[in-house]
Amino acid sequence: MDKSFGIRILILAAFITGISLFHYMTPLHVAYIHDIFQRLYYLPIILAALWFGLHGGLLCSVIVSLVYAPHILFQWGGHFDMEAEKYLEIILYNTVGGVTGLLSQRERERTVELQQSARVLEESYGKLRAQSERIITIEEQLRRSERLSTMGEFAAVLAHEIRNPLGSIRGTAEILKDDYRPGDPKYEFIEIQIRETERLNRVVEEFLHMVKPQPSDIQPCNVQDELETIVTLVSGDAGKRQIELVLQPSPQPVIIRAEGEKLRQAFLNIVLNALQATPPGGRVMISTSVTGNGFCEIGFRDSGSGISADDLNRIYEPFFTTKQDGTGLGLSITRKIVESHKGTMRIESRQGKGTTVIISLPMQECVNGEVS
Ligand SMILES: Nc1ncnc2c1ncn2[C@@H]1O[C@H](COP(=O)(O)OP(=O)(O)O)[C@@H](O)[C@H]1O
Ligand SMILES: [Mg+2]
């Protein structure tokens, strides 16, 4: 029961007691004052009806009747023929209490109903707004991917167009190189020319590989096996750079559904970055683990140069590279591959302390220990 309820009851009690006290104490011969007091009783009755509805109004009118009745009986003598008007007043008290109470109760119920429908309306409006916002975002995404796909097509055509002249430039540079001895400045320039055309060619090749629609060939893949293949593939390079390459398998088999070739490409991009960033005597560690929510994690930790906070924001941008002969496409391709396998990728790095790349991928569901 709240505070206002108590205060209202107190006000009503004060009204009834006050009116009754004055009423009983007023001598009988000042009849007009009695008439006033008699009518003043309507105040608490109407208030009770407004505040507490039908029951409140009736209860108050009954209390007023009970308080007022002794006054008729004992002070006015209680003769019906003489005091009919006063008995009528009692009937009116109860009628007014009941009718006002009923009306105010209806009014209150209607207010509650209106508030409820307002709330329902507000909820539906909120849902509608959320829905239309979602539609707008989806439309924007669609428009963006449409634009990207046409841009991708143009870019692929452009890349093809670039590849042929690149071949000619490289070929003629090789021929020109034969005319000069090593140590000749022109020999060095032609070397630069060849190196740069090679780099451009790599960019174009990787780019074409990225935009080329490939038939998807999703199959169960043993992550451990794929990683072993990668380690074998780069162990020569790692040895030359005097970097220790460690593969730390998880105790249980980690099977995912993936396109083997793409997965290997993603792993290779990360391992190559790690090897390129690590100085001789450093270490690159690859580990797999099962995280328990149906996902596995593959971590690639290197003790290399690390990435500055500014660069960390840009490493996924296509063509962003800090290497002289880098293409800047490795990580953007890798992330695309990971996301196409419904996985996520995060990179933690502190400059001078090394870098850790963590790929999280959904595992193939196992039913009763059997791979589904
Ligand atoms: N393991 C790493 N350690 C330090 N820097 C890294 C590492 N991996 C990526 N990076 C940074 O991210 C950039 C982008 O990498 P990537 O997309 O593979 O392109 P690229 O290797 O051709 O430069 C690199 O140039 C390098 O600055
Ligand atoms: Mg790279």
mmCIF file of C-alpha atoms and ligand atoms in Angstrom:
data_model
loop_
_atom_site.group_PDB
_atom_site.id
_atom_site.type_symbol
_atom_site.label_atom_id
_atom_site.label_comp_id
_atom_site.label_asym_id
_atom_site.label_seq_id
_atom_site.Cartn_x
_atom_site.Cartn_y
_atom_site.Cartn_z
ATOM 1 C CA MET A 1 0.000 0.000 0.000
ATOM 2 C CA ASP A 2 1.530 3.317 -0.967
ATOM 3 C CA LYS A 3 1.831 6.560 0.911
ATOM 4 C CA SER A 4 -0.879 8.437 -1.018
ATOM 5 C CA PHE A 5 -3.421 5.744 -0.071
ATOM 6 C CA GLY A 6 -2.813 6.411 3.652
ATOM 7 C CA ILE A 7 -2.958 10.178 3.168
ATOM 8 C CA ARG A 8 -6.267 9.910 1.271
ATOM 9 C CA ILE A 9 -7.812 7.741 4.016
ATOM 10 C CA LEU A 10 -6.650 10.285 6.606
ATOM 11 C CA ILE A 11 -8.185 13.167 4.623
ATOM 12 C CA LEU A 12 -11.521 11.318 4.341
ATOM 13 C CA ALA A 13 -11.504 10.403 8.054
ATOM 14 C CA ALA A 14 -10.701 14.024 8.954
ATOM 15 C CA PHE A 15 -13.566 15.294 6.761
ATOM 16 C CA ILE A 16 -16.161 12.882 8.201
ATOM 17 C CA THR A 17 -15.065 13.366 11.820
ATOM 18 C CA GLY A 18 -14.847 17.154 11.443
ATOM 19 C CA ILE A 19 -18.245 17.544 9.782
ATOM 20 C CA SER A 20 -19.869 15.151 12.254
ATOM 21 C CA LEU A 21 -18.366 16.885 15.296
ATOM 22 C CA PHE A 22 -19.586 20.310 14.155
ATOM 23 C CA HIS A 23 -22.897 18.815 13.118
ATOM 24 C CA TYR A 24 -23.551 17.154 16.493
ATOM 25 C CA MET A 25 -22.439 20.193 18.446
ATOM 26 C CA THR A 26 -24.599 22.678 16.569
ATOM 27 C CA PRO A 27 -27.839 23.438 18.455
ATOM 28 C CA LEU A 28 -30.995 22.158 16.727
ATOM 29 C CA HIS A 29 -32.679 25.520 16.349
ATOM 30 C CA VAL A 30 -30.098 26.756 13.796
ATOM 31 C CA ALA A 31 -31.603 24.479 11.176
ATOM 32 C CA TYR A 32 -29.926 26.107 8.155
ATOM 33 C CA ILE A 33 -26.448 25.261 9.550
ATOM 34 C CA HIS A 34 -27.599 21.648 9.904
ATOM 35 C CA ASP A 35 -28.672 21.735 6.284
ATOM 36 C CA ILE A 36 -25.178 22.910 5.301
ATOM 37 C CA PHE A 37 -23.413 20.175 7.338
ATOM 38 C CA GLN A 38 -25.787 17.593 5.972
ATOM 39 C CA ARG A 39 -24.682 18.528 2.431
ATOM 40 C CA LEU A 40 -21.007 18.849 3.327
ATOM 41 C CA TYR A 41 -20.998 15.031 3.753
ATOM 42 C CA TYR A 42 -21.124 14.791 -0.073
ATOM 43 C CA LEU A 43 -17.563 16.065 -0.200
ATOM 44 C CA PRO A 44 -15.868 13.016 1.408
ATOM 45 C CA ILE A 45 -18.298 10.672 -0.408
ATOM 46 C CA ILE A 46 -17.466 12.095 -3.856
ATOM 47 C CA LEU A 47 -13.761 12.221 -3.026
ATOM 48 C CA ALA A 48 -13.791 8.569 -1.865
ATOM 49 C CA ALA A 49 -15.651 7.555 -5.024
ATOM 50 C CA LEU A 50 -13.175 9.422 -7.228
ATOM 51 C CA TRP A 51 -10.170 8.023 -5.442
ATOM 52 C CA PHE A 52 -11.257 4.431 -4.729
ATOM 53 C CA GLY A 53 -14.020 3.662 -7.234
ATOM 54 C CA LEU A 54 -17.355 1.913 -6.562
ATOM 55 C CA HIS A 55 -16.332 0.105 -3.387
ATOM 56 C CA GLY A 56 -14.615 3.139 -1.920
ATOM 57 C CA GLY A 57 -17.588 5.410 -2.719
ATOM 58 C CA LEU A 58 -20.127 2.976 -1.247
ATOM 59 C CA LEU A 59 -18.040 2.265 1.851
ATOM 60 C CA CYS A 60 -17.703 5.983 2.503
ATOM 61 C CA SER A 61 -21.414 6.650 1.952
ATOM 62 C CA VAL A 62 -22.318 3.782 4.318
ATOM 63 C CA ILE A 63 -19.954 5.151 6.980
ATOM 64 C CA VAL A 64 -21.427 8.648 6.538
ATOM 65 C CA SER A 65 -24.943 7.136 6.796
ATOM 66 C CA LEU A 66 -23.997 5.294 9.993
ATOM 67 C CA VAL A 67 -22.460 8.429 11.469
ATOM 68 C CA TYR A 68 -25.408 10.568 10.431
ATOM 69 C CA ALA A 69 -28.223 8.152 11.409
ATOM 70 C CA PRO A 70 -27.874 8.582 15.231
ATOM 71 C CA HIS A 71 -28.187 12.306 14.656
ATOM 72 C CA ILE A 72 -31.615 11.825 13.035
ATOM 73 C CA LEU A 73 -32.715 9.231 15.537
ATOM 74 C CA PHE A 74 -31.618 10.887 18.747
ATOM 75 C CA GLN A 75 -31.473 14.588 17.982
ATOM 76 C CA TRP A 76 -34.404 14.967 15.625
ATOM 77 C CA GLY A 77 -36.539 12.287 17.260
ATOM 78 C CA GLY A 78 -36.503 9.758 14.432
ATOM 79 C CA HIS A 79 -40.102 10.302 13.361
ATOM 80 C CA PHE A 80 -40.354 9.221 9.775
ATOM 81 C CA ASP A 81 -43.112 11.679 8.811
ATOM 82 C CA MET A 82 -41.110 14.603 10.250
ATOM 83 C CA GLU A 83 -37.696 13.565 9.072
ATOM 84 C CA ALA A 84 -38.435 12.027 5.667
ATOM 85 C CA GLU A 85 -36.148 14.565 4.004
ATOM 86 C CA LYS A 86 -33.221 13.446 6.195
ATOM 87 C CA TYR A 87 -33.819 9.738 5.463
ATOM 88 C CA LEU A 88 -33.957 10.688 1.815
ATOM 89 C CA GLU A 89 -30.568 12.354 2.249
ATOM 90 C CA ILE A 90 -29.130 9.014 3.442
ATOM 91 C CA ILE A 91 -30.476 7.287 0.357
ATOM 92 C CA LEU A 92 -28.931 10.042 -1.741
ATOM 93 C CA TYR A 93 -25.555 9.673 0.028
ATOM 94 C CA ASN A 94 -25.421 6.044 -1.003
ATOM 95 C CA THR A 95 -26.712 6.712 -4.495
ATOM 96 C CA VAL A 96 -24.137 9.448 -5.080
ATOM 97 C CA GLY A 97 -21.353 7.271 -3.581
ATOM 98 C CA GLY A 98 -22.333 4.324 -5.766
ATOM 99 C CA VAL A 99 -22.930 6.199 -9.033
ATOM 100 C CA THR A 100 -19.834 8.448 -8.746
ATOM 101 C CA GLY A 101 -17.741 5.439 -7.725
ATOM 102 C CA LEU A 102 -18.989 3.430 -10.670
ATOM 103 C CA LEU A 103 -18.318 6.258 -13.114
ATOM 104 C CA SER A 104 -14.853 6.990 -11.784
ATOM 105 C CA GLN A 105 -14.026 3.272 -11.803
ATOM 106 C CA ARG A 106 -15.082 2.993 -15.457
ATOM 107 C CA GLU A 107 -13.027 6.061 -16.251
ATOM 108 C CA ARG A 108 -9.987 4.565 -14.527
ATOM 109 C CA GLU A 109 -10.415 1.219 -16.317
ATOM 110 C CA ARG A 110 -10.609 3.058 -19.606
ATOM 111 C CA THR A 111 -7.438 4.977 -18.784
ATOM 112 C CA VAL A 112 -5.650 1.703 -17.987
ATOM 113 C CA GLU A 113 -6.946 0.203 -21.243
ATOM 114 C CA LEU A 114 -5.779 3.251 -23.183
ATOM 115 C CA GLN A 115 -2.383 3.119 -21.506
ATOM 116 C CA GLN A 116 -2.119 -0.551 -22.371
ATOM 117 C CA SER A 117 -2.977 0.006 -26.016
ATOM 118 C CA ALA A 118 -0.535 2.922 -26.081
ATOM 119 C CA ARG A 119 2.171 0.581 -24.742
ATOM 120 C CA VAL A 120 1.301 -2.115 -27.287
ATOM 121 C CA LEU A 121 1.348 0.509 -30.035
ATOM 122 C CA GLU A 122 4.703 1.802 -28.837
ATOM 123 C CA GLU A 123 6.114 -1.742 -28.822
ATOM 124 C CA SER A 124 4.870 -2.453 -32.324
ATOM 125 C CA TYR A 125 6.241 0.886 -33.459
ATOM 126 C CA GLY A 126 9.637 -0.019 -31.960
ATOM 127 C CA LYS A 127 9.583 -3.409 -33.690
ATOM 128 C CA LEU A 128 8.576 -1.809 -36.956
ATOM 129 C CA ARG A 129 11.362 0.736 -36.690
ATOM 130 C CA ALA A 130 13.945 -1.983 -35.909
ATOM 131 C CA GLN A 131 12.671 -3.976 -38.866
ATOM 132 C CA SER A 132 12.839 -1.079 -41.268
ATOM 133 C CA GLU A 133 16.332 -0.253 -40.013
ATOM 134 C CA ARG A 134 17.362 -3.859 -40.724
ATOM 135 C CA ILE A 135 15.850 -3.670 -44.187
ATOM 136 C CA ILE A 136 17.771 -0.459 -44.859
ATOM 137 C CA THR A 137 21.058 -2.048 -43.703
ATOM 138 C CA ILE A 138 20.463 -5.162 -45.799
ATOM 139 C CA GLU A 139 19.643 -3.000 -48.805
ATOM 140 C CA GLU A 140 22.831 -1.014 -48.259
ATOM 141 C CA GLN A 141 24.838 -4.237 -47.979
ATOM 142 C CA LEU A 142 23.246 -5.529 -51.146
ATOM 143 C CA ARG A 143 23.993 -2.342 -53.013
ATOM 144 C CA ARG A 144 27.566 -2.384 -51.736
ATOM 145 C CA SER A 145 28.168 -5.996 -52.717
ATOM 146 C CA GLU A 146 26.597 -5.335 -56.107
ATOM 147 C CA ARG A 147 28.962 -2.414 -56.596
ATOM 148 C CA LEU A 148 31.868 -4.507 -55.367
ATOM 149 C CA SER A 149 31.062 -7.368 -57.688
ATOM 150 C CA THR A 150 30.942 -5.096 -60.755
ATOM 151 C CA MET A 151 34.120 -3.409 -59.543
ATOM 152 C CA GLY A 152 35.632 -6.850 -59.038
ATOM 153 C CA GLU A 153 34.760 -7.822 -62.605
ATOM 154 C CA PHE A 154 36.297 -4.637 -63.990
ATOM 155 C CA ALA A 155 39.361 -5.129 -61.838
ATOM 156 C CA ALA A 156 39.766 -8.716 -63.049
ATOM 157 C CA VAL A 157 39.647 -7.544 -66.675
ATOM 158 C CA LEU A 158 42.139 -4.821 -65.824
ATOM 159 C CA ALA A 159 44.426 -7.316 -64.096
ATOM 160 C CA HIS A 160 44.407 -9.558 -67.183
ATOM 161 C CA GLU A 161 45.237 -6.561 -69.348
ATOM 162 C CA ILE A 162 48.167 -5.672 -67.090
ATOM 163 C CA ARG A 163 49.623 -9.176 -67.008
ATOM 164 C CA ASN A 164 50.553 -9.422 -70.681
ATOM 165 C CA PRO A 165 52.499 -6.144 -71.025
ATOM 166 C CA LEU A 166 54.183 -6.996 -67.715
ATOM 167 C CA GLY A 167 55.491 -10.191 -69.301
ATOM 168 C CA SER A 168 56.860 -8.213 -72.248
ATOM 169 C CA ILE A 169 58.509 -5.623 -69.985
ATOM 170 C CA ARG A 170 60.169 -8.332 -67.972
ATOM 171 C CA GLY A 171 61.308 -10.236 -71.057
ATOM 172 C CA THR A 172 62.859 -7.169 -72.711
ATOM 173 C CA ALA A 173 64.516 -6.150 -69.441
ATOM 174 C CA GLU A 174 66.137 -9.597 -69.232
ATOM 175 C CA ILE A 175 67.483 -9.150 -72.777
ATOM 176 C CA LEU A 176 68.783 -5.635 -72.021
ATOM 177 C CA LYS A 177 70.494 -6.896 -68.844
ATOM 178 C CA ASP A 178 72.759 -9.121 -70.939
ATOM 179 C CA ASP A 179 74.437 -5.996 -72.401
ATOM 180 C CA TYR A 180 75.761 -4.837 -69.025
ATOM 181 C CA ARG A 181 78.133 -6.257 -66.412
ATOM 182 C CA PRO A 182 77.184 -6.531 -62.736
ATOM 183 C CA GLY A 183 78.383 -3.388 -60.958
ATOM 184 C CA ASP A 184 77.342 -1.181 -63.873
ATOM 185 C CA PRO A 185 74.664 1.279 -62.641
ATOM 186 C CA LYS A 186 72.449 0.396 -65.623
ATOM 187 C CA TYR A 187 72.705 -3.287 -64.669
ATOM 188 C CA GLU A 188 71.379 -2.342 -61.201
ATOM 189 C CA PHE A 189 68.539 -0.290 -62.705
ATOM 190 C CA ILE A 190 67.487 -3.174 -64.914
ATOM 191 C CA GLU A 191 67.599 -5.483 -61.849
ATOM 192 C CA ILE A 192 65.237 -3.068 -60.064
ATOM 193 C CA GLN A 193 62.999 -3.053 -63.123
ATOM 194 C CA ILE A 194 62.848 -6.863 -63.136
ATOM 195 C CA ARG A 195 62.206 -7.029 -59.359
ATOM 196 C CA GLU A 196 59.408 -4.518 -59.563
ATOM 197 C CA THR A 197 57.727 -6.209 -62.527
ATOM 198 C CA GLU A 198 57.910 -9.480 -60.598
ATOM 199 C CA ARG A 199 56.246 -7.815 -57.621
ATOM 200 C CA LEU A 200 53.535 -6.309 -59.805
ATOM 201 C CA ASN A 201 52.981 -9.692 -61.386
ATOM 202 C CA ARG A 202 52.536 -11.249 -57.939
ATOM 203 C CA VAL A 203 50.014 -8.570 -56.960
ATOM 204 C CA VAL A 204 48.031 -9.202 -60.123
ATOM 205 C CA GLU A 205 48.166 -13.003 -59.692
ATOM 206 C CA GLU A 206 47.043 -12.864 -56.062
ATOM 207 C CA PHE A 207 44.351 -10.379 -56.940
ATOM 208 C CA LEU A 208 43.045 -12.542 -59.765
ATOM 209 C CA HIS A 209 43.041 -15.518 -57.457
ATOM 210 C CA MET A 210 40.994 -13.515 -54.954
ATOM 211 C CA VAL A 211 38.321 -12.285 -57.358
ATOM 212 C CA LYS A 212 38.055 -15.413 -59.480
ATOM 213 C CA PRO A 213 34.873 -17.251 -58.599
ATOM 214 C CA GLN A 214 35.940 -20.755 -57.684
ATOM 215 C CA PRO A 215 33.748 -23.814 -57.388
ATOM 216 C CA SER A 216 33.445 -24.569 -53.718
ATOM 217 C CA ASP A 217 34.725 -27.949 -52.688
ATOM 218 C CA ILE A 218 33.880 -28.283 -49.039
ATOM 219 C CA GLN A 219 35.065 -31.458 -47.390
ATOM 220 C CA PRO A 220 36.049 -32.682 -43.938
ATOM 221 C CA CYS A 221 39.564 -31.392 -43.295
ATOM 222 C CA ASN A 222 41.962 -32.480 -40.610
ATOM 223 C CA VAL A 223 43.443 -29.162 -39.462
ATOM 224 C CA GLN A 224 46.511 -30.887 -38.046
ATOM 225 C CA ASP A 225 47.291 -32.534 -41.399
ATOM 226 C CA GLU A 226 46.894 -29.245 -43.271
ATOM 227 C CA LEU A 227 49.227 -27.502 -40.825
ATOM 228 C CA GLU A 228 51.802 -30.272 -41.193
ATOM 229 C CA THR A 229 51.709 -29.768 -44.971
ATOM 230 C CA ILE A 230 52.322 -26.032 -44.491
ATOM 231 C CA VAL A 231 55.204 -26.685 -42.090
ATOM 232 C CA THR A 232 56.824 -29.069 -44.573
ATOM 233 C CA LEU A 233 56.325 -26.501 -47.298
ATOM 234 C CA VAL A 234 58.038 -23.640 -45.472
ATOM 235 C CA SER A 235 60.558 -25.543 -43.352
ATOM 236 C CA GLY A 236 63.281 -24.922 -45.957
ATOM 237 C CA ASP A 237 62.619 -21.186 -45.870
ATOM 238 C CA ALA A 238 62.495 -21.208 -42.045
ATOM 239 C CA GLY A 239 65.807 -23.100 -41.892
ATOM 240 C CA LYS A 240 67.466 -20.563 -44.181
ATOM 241 C CA ARG A 241 66.260 -17.740 -41.970
ATOM 242 C CA GLN A 242 67.402 -19.672 -38.849
ATOM 243 C CA ILE A 243 63.912 -19.604 -37.389
ATOM 244 C CA GLU A 244 62.629 -22.441 -35.258
ATOM 245 C CA LEU A 245 59.234 -23.601 -36.533
ATOM 246 C CA VAL A 246 57.216 -25.530 -33.942
ATOM 247 C CA LEU A 247 53.895 -27.305 -34.459
ATOM 248 C CA GLN A 248 52.000 -27.947 -31.240
ATOM 249 C CA PRO A 249 49.058 -30.275 -31.922
ATOM 250 C CA SER A 250 45.948 -30.478 -29.767
ATOM 251 C CA PRO A 251 45.399 -33.832 -27.972
ATOM 252 C CA GLN A 252 42.120 -34.501 -29.801
ATOM 253 C CA PRO A 253 41.691 -34.515 -33.597
ATOM 254 C CA VAL A 254 40.418 -31.220 -35.012
ATOM 255 C CA ILE A 255 38.181 -31.777 -38.007
ATOM 256 C CA ILE A 256 36.454 -28.909 -39.788
ATOM 257 C CA ARG A 257 34.464 -28.643 -42.974
ATOM 258 C CA ALA A 258 36.497 -26.577 -45.389
ATOM 259 C CA GLU A 259 37.906 -26.089 -48.841
ATOM 260 C CA GLY A 260 41.342 -27.618 -48.353
ATOM 261 C CA GLU A 261 43.142 -25.466 -50.907
ATOM 262 C CA LYS A 262 41.782 -22.201 -49.571
ATOM 263 C CA LEU A 263 42.473 -23.212 -46.004
ATOM 264 C CA ARG A 264 46.089 -24.016 -46.872
ATOM 265 C CA GLN A 265 46.392 -20.676 -48.645
ATOM 266 C CA ALA A 266 45.129 -18.848 -45.541
ATOM 267 C CA PHE A 267 47.515 -20.730 -43.232
ATOM 268 C CA LEU A 268 50.410 -20.163 -45.618
ATOM 269 C CA ASN A 269 49.803 -16.396 -45.793
ATOM 270 C CA ILE A 270 49.940 -16.159 -41.995
ATOM 271 C CA VAL A 271 53.011 -18.372 -41.608
ATOM 272 C CA LEU A 272 54.877 -16.483 -44.361
ATOM 273 C CA ASN A 273 54.106 -13.155 -42.651
ATOM 274 C CA ALA A 274 55.367 -14.600 -39.362
ATOM 275 C CA LEU A 275 58.601 -15.875 -40.951
ATOM 276 C CA GLN A 276 59.146 -12.576 -42.764
ATOM 277 C CA ALA A 277 58.730 -10.602 -39.521
ATOM 278 C CA THR A 278 60.931 -12.814 -37.344
ATOM 279 C CA PRO A 279 64.690 -12.231 -37.079
ATOM 280 C CA PRO A 280 67.220 -15.103 -37.132
ATOM 281 C CA GLY A 281 67.193 -17.071 -33.889
ATOM 282 C CA GLY A 282 63.491 -16.342 -33.450
ATOM 283 C CA ARG A 283 60.635 -18.761 -33.201
ATOM 284 C CA VAL A 284 57.275 -19.320 -34.885
ATOM 285 C CA MET A 285 54.833 -21.548 -33.050
ATOM 286 C CA ILE A 286 51.634 -22.991 -34.490
ATOM 287 C CA SER A 287 49.112 -24.550 -32.117
ATOM 288 C CA THR A 288 45.589 -25.905 -32.334
ATOM 289 C CA SER A 289 43.047 -26.238 -29.563
ATOM 290 C CA VAL A 290 39.385 -27.075 -29.128
ATOM 291 C CA THR A 291 37.576 -24.231 -27.388
ATOM 292 C CA GLY A 292 34.540 -26.201 -26.277
ATOM 293 C CA ASN A 293 31.713 -24.269 -27.988
ATOM 294 C CA GLY A 294 31.949 -26.295 -31.167
ATOM 295 C CA PHE A 295 34.853 -24.160 -32.338
ATOM 296 C CA CYS A 296 38.563 -24.748 -32.657
ATOM 297 C CA GLU A 297 41.322 -22.194 -32.549
ATOM 298 C CA ILE A 298 44.505 -22.170 -34.551
ATOM 299 C CA GLY A 299 47.181 -19.855 -33.174
ATOM 300 C CA PHE A 300 50.273 -18.616 -35.002
ATOM 301 C CA ARG A 301 52.693 -16.936 -32.604
ATOM 302 C CA ASP A 302 55.923 -15.340 -33.709
ATOM 303 C CA SER A 303 58.709 -13.596 -31.834
ATOM 304 C CA GLY A 304 59.089 -11.043 -34.606
ATOM 305 C CA SER A 305 58.959 -7.287 -34.944
ATOM 306 C CA GLY A 306 55.309 -6.919 -33.970
ATOM 307 C CA ILE A 307 52.906 -4.403 -35.497
ATOM 308 C CA SER A 308 52.469 -0.773 -34.443
ATOM 309 C CA ALA A 309 49.037 0.289 -33.206
ATOM 310 C CA ASP A 310 48.507 2.455 -36.311
ATOM 311 C CA ASP A 311 49.422 -0.343 -38.705
ATOM 312 C CA LEU A 312 47.270 -2.806 -36.752
ATOM 313 C CA ASN A 313 44.208 -0.826 -37.862
ATOM 314 C CA ARG A 314 45.182 -1.130 -41.516
ATOM 315 C CA ILE A 315 46.647 -4.611 -41.974
ATOM 316 C CA TYR A 316 43.443 -6.035 -43.468
ATOM 317 C CA GLU A 317 43.217 -3.308 -46.083
ATOM 318 C CA PRO A 318 43.935 -4.712 -49.533
ATOM 319 C CA PHE A 319 47.331 -3.473 -50.779
ATOM 320 C CA PHE A 320 48.453 -2.267 -47.345
ATOM 321 C CA THR A 321 52.026 -3.434 -46.888
ATOM 322 C CA THR A 322 55.113 -2.319 -44.983
ATOM 323 C CA LYS A 323 57.367 -4.596 -47.011
ATOM 324 C CA GLN A 324 59.384 -3.477 -49.981
ATOM 325 C CA ASP A 325 58.239 -6.373 -52.100
ATOM 326 C CA GLY A 326 54.921 -6.996 -50.357
ATOM 327 C CA THR A 327 51.597 -7.149 -52.159
ATOM 328 C CA GLY A 328 49.494 -6.235 -49.132
ATOM 329 C CA LEU A 329 46.894 -8.795 -50.155
ATOM 330 C CA GLY A 330 47.814 -11.722 -47.869
ATOM 331 C CA LEU A 331 45.773 -10.810 -44.816
ATOM 332 C CA SER A 332 42.739 -9.489 -46.679
ATOM 333 C CA ILE A 333 42.574 -12.743 -48.671
ATOM 334 C CA THR A 334 43.118 -14.769 -45.498
ATOM 335 C CA ARG A 335 40.311 -13.015 -43.675
ATOM 336 C CA LYS A 336 37.986 -13.496 -46.633
ATOM 337 C CA ILE A 337 38.750 -17.219 -46.613
ATOM 338 C CA VAL A 338 38.261 -17.524 -42.839
ATOM 339 C CA GLU A 339 34.941 -15.668 -43.009
ATOM 340 C CA SER A 340 33.738 -17.794 -45.914
ATOM 341 C CA HIS A 341 34.230 -20.749 -43.551
ATOM 342 C CA LYS A 342 32.091 -18.978 -40.905
ATOM 343 C CA GLY A 343 35.136 -18.322 -38.790
ATOM 344 C CA THR A 344 36.713 -15.255 -37.248
ATOM 345 C CA MET A 345 40.233 -13.990 -37.144
ATOM 346 C CA ARG A 346 42.008 -11.734 -34.670
ATOM 347 C CA ILE A 347 45.513 -10.420 -34.435
ATOM 348 C CA GLU A 348 47.214 -9.435 -31.212
ATOM 349 C CA SER A 349 50.511 -7.683 -31.480
ATOM 350 C CA ARG A 350 52.893 -5.421 -29.576
ATOM 351 C CA GLN A 351 55.708 -3.719 -31.366
ATOM 352 C CA GLY A 352 58.988 -5.447 -30.579
ATOM 353 C CA LYS A 353 57.249 -8.287 -28.745
ATOM 354 C CA GLY A 354 55.905 -10.377 -31.594
ATOM 355 C CA THR A 355 52.522 -11.141 -33.090
ATOM 356 C CA THR A 356 49.838 -13.750 -32.530
ATOM 357 C CA VAL A 357 47.208 -14.495 -35.158
ATOM 358 C CA ILE A 358 44.260 -16.528 -33.911
ATOM 359 C CA ILE A 359 41.778 -18.115 -36.250
ATOM 360 C CA SER A 360 38.583 -19.509 -34.823
ATOM 361 C CA LEU A 361 36.652 -21.968 -36.980
ATOM 362 C CA PRO A 362 33.515 -24.047 -36.406
ATOM 363 C CA MET A 363 34.322 -27.743 -36.057
ATOM 364 C CA GLN A 364 32.504 -30.477 -37.875
ATOM 365 C CA GLU A 365 29.766 -31.835 -35.629
ATOM 366 C CA CYS A 366 30.378 -35.225 -34.124
ATOM 367 C CA VAL A 367 27.473 -37.573 -33.487
ATOM 368 C CA ASN A 368 28.259 -40.310 -30.949
ATOM 369 C CA GLY A 369 31.945 -39.797 -31.566
ATOM 370 C CA GLU A 370 31.439 -40.289 -35.302
ATOM 371 C CA VAL A 371 32.174 -37.459 -37.633
ATOM 372 C CA SER A 372 28.947 -36.489 -39.388
HETATM 373 N N1 LIG B 1 53.322 -11.652 -38.155
HETATM 374 C C1 LIG B 1 53.472 -10.366 -38.473
HETATM 375 N N2 LIG B 1 54.385 -9.607 -37.835
HETATM 376 C C2 LIG B 1 54.534 -8.305 -38.144
HETATM 377 N N3 LIG B 1 53.817 -7.652 -39.075
HETATM 378 C C3 LIG B 1 52.903 -8.347 -39.751
HETATM 379 C C4 LIG B 1 52.658 -9.727 -39.496
HETATM 380 N N4 LIG B 1 51.665 -10.131 -40.310
HETATM 381 C C5 LIG B 1 51.313 -9.080 -41.046
HETATM 382 N N5 LIG B 1 52.023 -7.996 -40.719
HETATM 383 C C6 LIG B 1 51.901 -6.638 -41.283
HETATM 384 O O1 LIG B 1 50.727 -6.595 -42.056
HETATM 385 C C7 LIG B 1 51.014 -6.140 -43.366
HETATM 386 C C8 LIG B 1 50.069 -6.765 -44.355
HETATM 387 O O2 LIG B 1 50.296 -8.139 -44.468
HETATM 388 P P1 LIG B 1 49.788 -8.913 -45.755
HETATM 389 O O3 LIG B 1 48.384 -8.541 -46.004
HETATM 390 O O4 LIG B 1 50.133 -10.342 -45.602
HETATM 391 O O5 LIG B 1 50.640 -8.252 -46.924
HETATM 392 P P2 LIG B 1 52.200 -8.393 -47.217
HETATM 393 O O6 LIG B 1 52.697 -9.592 -46.464
HETATM 394 O O7 LIG B 1 52.258 -8.576 -48.689
HETATM 395 O O8 LIG B 1 52.793 -7.111 -46.766
HETATM 396 C C9 LIG B 1 52.460 -6.511 -43.566
HETATM 397 O O9 LIG B 1 53.082 -5.684 -44.530
HETATM 398 C C10 LIG B 1 53.050 -6.293 -42.189
HETATM 399 O O10 LIG B 1 53.340 -4.936 -41.967
HETATM 400 MG MG MG B 2 51.820 -11.437 -46.459
#
